[in-house]
Amino acid sequence: MSSQATQQSAPQTWSTNQAYSPSSSPTSSEGLSLESQQVIAAFGSEAPAILNNYALQLEGLLDSAVAWGQEMTGTLQEYAEFATQSHTENLAYNEILTNPDVLSDYTIRFFGPEGPYPVHEGEQDLEAYGYPTEQVDPYAYGEFPAPPAAAAPQQPTNFWGTFNDMMARDPQNAWRVLNQAQPGTVSNKLFVME
């Protein structure tokens, strides 16, 4: 929208309806300022058209940046209003929760005859007991298997017999049997030996 307005407001330097004359040629430099002639000499005869196109693009970018800025201003104003309302609500909640007199007045009004709670539509609402429930048969689920029993404690005499056999057969791996022993087994053996 803004680029159309920009294109319409840009002055037209050459028209196809002009009659031919030596001074009206698009490449003619007569009637141009010294600066324009220097630009044409340095950058060619297409320089004015390129610069004009560049100016139009810059103006379009500027228009879109202004539109974006206005949109963001509106968004920031909406956020500021929301933040102000939230702050006001927080101050009210803080006052209610920290001032016992205000809290008691609010509670009395809220649960009092003019307040919204309790709201009863009729006698049926007072008789409602909640969600319907039914009795559950404890034997309806079947029986679960018993948990596995703990292993019987190892007898110290059997442990030392196994350890003796291992020492006789494979003394390098006897330490593995000692690692499997219960903590009290080795200490009891040391106490008996002393």
Short mmCIF file of C-alpha atoms in Angstrom, two decimals:
data_model
loop_
_atom_site.label_atom_id
_atom_site.label_comp_id
_atom_site.label_asym_id
_atom_site.label_seq_id
_atom_site.Cartn_x
_atom_site.Cartn_y
_atom_site.Cartn_z
CA MET A 1 0.00 0.00 0.00
CA SER A 2 2.74 2.47 0.93
CA SER A 3 4.92 1.51 -2.04
CA GLN A 4 2.03 2.32 -4.41
CA ALA A 5 1.65 5.73 -2.80
CA THR A 6 5.39 6.20 -3.08
CA GLN A 7 5.41 5.29 -6.76
CA GLN A 8 2.55 7.65 -7.46
CA SER A 9 4.23 10.53 -5.63
CA ALA A 10 7.58 10.06 -7.38
CA PRO A 11 8.04 12.57 -10.19
CA GLN A 12 8.22 11.06 -13.63
CA THR A 13 11.33 12.19 -15.51
CA TRP A 14 10.52 10.70 -18.89
CA SER A 15 7.31 9.77 -20.65
CA THR A 16 6.69 7.85 -23.85
CA ASN A 17 4.19 10.52 -24.98
CA GLN A 18 6.85 13.23 -25.33
CA ALA A 19 7.63 14.38 -28.83
CA TYR A 20 11.15 13.74 -30.06
CA SER A 21 13.55 16.57 -29.87
CA PRO A 22 17.31 16.55 -29.32
CA SER A 23 16.93 18.00 -25.86
CA SER A 24 14.22 15.50 -24.78
CA SER A 25 16.25 12.36 -25.41
CA PRO A 26 16.61 10.14 -22.32
CA THR A 27 20.39 10.14 -22.83
CA SER A 28 20.66 13.87 -23.40
CA SER A 29 22.47 15.76 -20.65
CA GLU A 30 21.18 19.20 -21.59
CA GLY A 31 19.24 20.90 -18.85
CA LEU A 32 20.80 18.71 -16.11
CA SER A 33 22.64 20.10 -13.19
CA LEU A 34 26.40 19.77 -12.94
CA GLU A 35 26.05 17.13 -10.19
CA SER A 36 23.67 15.04 -12.34
CA GLN A 37 26.05 15.27 -15.29
CA GLN A 38 28.93 14.11 -13.06
CA VAL A 39 26.86 11.12 -11.85
CA ILE A 40 25.97 10.18 -15.43
CA ALA A 41 29.63 10.54 -16.50
CA ALA A 42 30.86 8.39 -13.59
CA PHE A 43 28.16 5.70 -13.47
CA GLY A 44 26.52 5.71 -16.90
CA SER A 45 23.20 6.84 -18.25
CA GLU A 46 21.23 4.26 -16.21
CA ALA A 47 22.43 5.70 -12.89
CA PRO A 48 19.40 7.98 -12.34
CA ALA A 49 16.96 5.08 -12.89
CA ILE A 50 18.97 2.81 -10.58
CA LEU A 51 19.15 5.52 -7.91
CA ASN A 52 15.43 6.22 -8.26
CA ASN A 53 14.64 2.50 -7.86
CA TYR A 54 16.95 2.35 -4.86
CA ALA A 55 15.20 5.37 -3.31
CA LEU A 56 11.82 3.70 -3.85
CA GLN A 57 13.04 0.53 -2.14
CA LEU A 58 14.43 2.51 0.78
CA GLU A 59 11.18 4.41 1.12
CA GLY A 60 9.24 1.12 1.10
CA LEU A 61 11.50 -0.30 3.80
CA LEU A 62 11.09 2.88 5.84
CA ASP A 63 7.30 2.70 5.49
CA SER A 64 7.26 -0.96 6.61
CA ALA A 65 9.55 -0.13 9.55
CA VAL A 66 7.22 2.70 10.61
CA ALA A 67 4.19 0.35 10.33
CA TRP A 68 6.02 -2.29 12.40
CA GLY A 69 6.92 0.33 15.00
CA GLN A 70 3.30 1.46 15.26
CA GLU A 71 2.15 -2.16 15.61
CA MET A 72 4.72 -2.82 18.34
CA THR A 73 3.67 0.38 20.10
CA GLY A 74 0.11 -0.93 20.21
CA THR A 75 1.32 -4.29 21.51
CA LEU A 76 3.42 -2.61 24.20
CA GLN A 77 0.46 -0.46 25.25
CA GLU A 78 -1.74 -3.58 25.55
CA TYR A 79 0.96 -5.29 27.63
CA ALA A 80 1.31 -2.22 29.85
CA GLU A 81 -2.46 -2.20 30.46
CA PHE A 82 -2.40 -5.93 31.26
CA ALA A 83 0.58 -5.50 33.61
CA THR A 84 -1.15 -2.61 35.38
CA GLN A 85 -4.33 -4.63 35.84
CA SER A 86 -2.35 -7.64 37.11
CA HIS A 87 -0.46 -5.42 39.55
CA THR A 88 -3.72 -3.95 40.84
CA GLU A 89 -5.16 -7.46 41.34
CA ASN A 90 -2.00 -8.58 43.13
CA LEU A 91 -2.20 -5.59 45.47
CA ALA A 92 -5.83 -6.48 46.26
CA TYR A 93 -4.92 -10.14 46.94
CA ASN A 94 -2.01 -9.03 49.10
CA GLU A 95 -4.30 -6.75 51.10
CA ILE A 96 -6.86 -9.53 51.60
CA LEU A 97 -4.26 -12.09 52.66
CA THR A 98 -2.19 -9.87 54.94
CA ASN A 99 -4.90 -7.80 56.67
CA PRO A 100 -7.05 -10.01 58.94
CA ASP A 101 -9.89 -7.45 59.13
CA VAL A 102 -10.20 -7.25 55.35
CA LEU A 103 -10.00 -11.06 55.08
CA SER A 104 -12.75 -11.60 57.66
CA ASP A 105 -15.00 -8.98 56.01
CA TYR A 106 -14.43 -10.58 52.63
CA THR A 107 -15.13 -14.07 53.98
CA ILE A 108 -18.33 -12.97 55.70
CA ARG A 109 -19.57 -11.24 52.54
CA PHE A 110 -18.52 -14.15 50.30
CA PHE A 111 -20.18 -16.87 52.37
CA GLY A 112 -22.95 -14.66 53.76
CA PRO A 113 -26.52 -14.31 52.55
CA GLU A 114 -25.56 -11.87 49.73
CA GLY A 115 -22.49 -13.85 48.69
CA PRO A 116 -22.29 -16.37 45.87
CA TYR A 117 -21.59 -19.35 48.15
CA PRO A 118 -23.14 -21.59 49.30
CA VAL A 119 -25.52 -21.88 46.37
CA HIS A 120 -28.27 -24.49 46.67
CA GLU A 121 -30.65 -25.06 43.84
CA GLY A 122 -33.10 -27.02 45.95
CA GLU A 123 -33.56 -29.78 48.50
CA GLN A 124 -32.14 -32.41 46.14
CA ASP A 125 -28.74 -30.69 46.16
CA LEU A 126 -28.65 -30.90 49.95
CA GLU A 127 -29.38 -34.65 49.86
CA ALA A 128 -26.68 -35.52 47.29
CA TYR A 129 -24.01 -37.70 48.82
CA GLY A 130 -21.36 -37.53 46.14
CA TYR A 131 -20.25 -40.08 43.59
CA PRO A 132 -22.11 -43.41 43.60
CA THR A 133 -20.09 -46.25 45.11
CA GLU A 134 -20.62 -49.98 45.44
CA GLN A 135 -19.17 -52.64 47.65
CA VAL A 136 -16.17 -54.54 46.30
CA ASP A 137 -15.87 -58.28 46.85
CA PRO A 138 -12.37 -58.87 48.29
CA TYR A 139 -12.23 -62.41 46.81
CA ALA A 140 -13.22 -61.32 43.29
CA TYR A 141 -9.63 -60.79 42.22
CA GLY A 142 -8.41 -64.31 42.99
CA GLU A 143 -5.39 -65.18 45.03
CA PHE A 144 -1.97 -63.80 44.48
CA PRO A 145 1.08 -66.07 44.84
CA ALA A 146 3.02 -65.80 48.07
CA PRO A 147 6.28 -63.87 47.93
CA PRO A 148 9.37 -66.03 47.71
CA ALA A 149 10.84 -67.06 51.03
CA ALA A 150 14.22 -65.77 52.08
CA ALA A 151 17.12 -68.14 51.76
CA ALA A 152 18.00 -69.98 54.94
CA PRO A 153 21.02 -68.60 56.74
CA GLN A 154 24.24 -70.38 55.94
CA GLN A 155 25.58 -72.59 58.66
CA PRO A 156 29.11 -71.62 59.67
CA THR A 157 30.25 -75.25 59.74
CA ASN A 158 29.05 -75.87 56.17
CA PHE A 159 30.69 -72.62 55.05
CA TRP A 160 34.04 -73.56 56.51
CA GLY A 161 33.78 -77.05 55.02
CA THR A 162 33.15 -75.53 51.58
CA PHE A 163 36.02 -73.09 52.11
CA ASN A 164 38.38 -75.97 53.09
CA ASP A 165 37.42 -77.92 49.96
CA MET A 166 38.03 -74.87 47.77
CA MET A 167 41.42 -74.23 49.39
CA ALA A 168 42.40 -77.84 48.70
CA ARG A 169 41.18 -77.81 45.06
CA ASP A 170 41.73 -74.24 43.85
CA PRO A 171 43.43 -71.92 46.36
CA GLN A 172 43.56 -69.00 43.89
CA ASN A 173 39.75 -68.69 43.83
CA ALA A 174 39.08 -69.30 47.54
CA TRP A 175 38.59 -65.58 48.05
CA ARG A 176 35.31 -65.84 46.08
CA VAL A 177 33.90 -68.15 48.73
CA LEU A 178 34.97 -65.66 51.43
CA ASN A 179 33.16 -62.85 49.55
CA GLN A 180 29.92 -64.85 49.68
CA ALA A 181 30.11 -65.34 53.43
CA GLN A 182 27.86 -63.42 55.79
CA PRO A 183 29.67 -60.74 57.80
CA GLY A 184 29.32 -62.56 61.11
CA THR A 185 30.78 -65.84 59.81
CA VAL A 186 34.40 -64.66 59.57
CA SER A 187 34.26 -62.65 62.81
CA ASN A 188 32.81 -65.65 64.70
CA LYS A 189 35.62 -67.87 63.40
CA LEU A 190 38.26 -65.37 64.52
CA PHE A 191 36.64 -65.08 67.97
CA VAL A 192 36.63 -68.89 68.40
CA MET A 193 40.27 -69.17 67.32
CA GLU A 194 41.49 -66.68 69.90
#
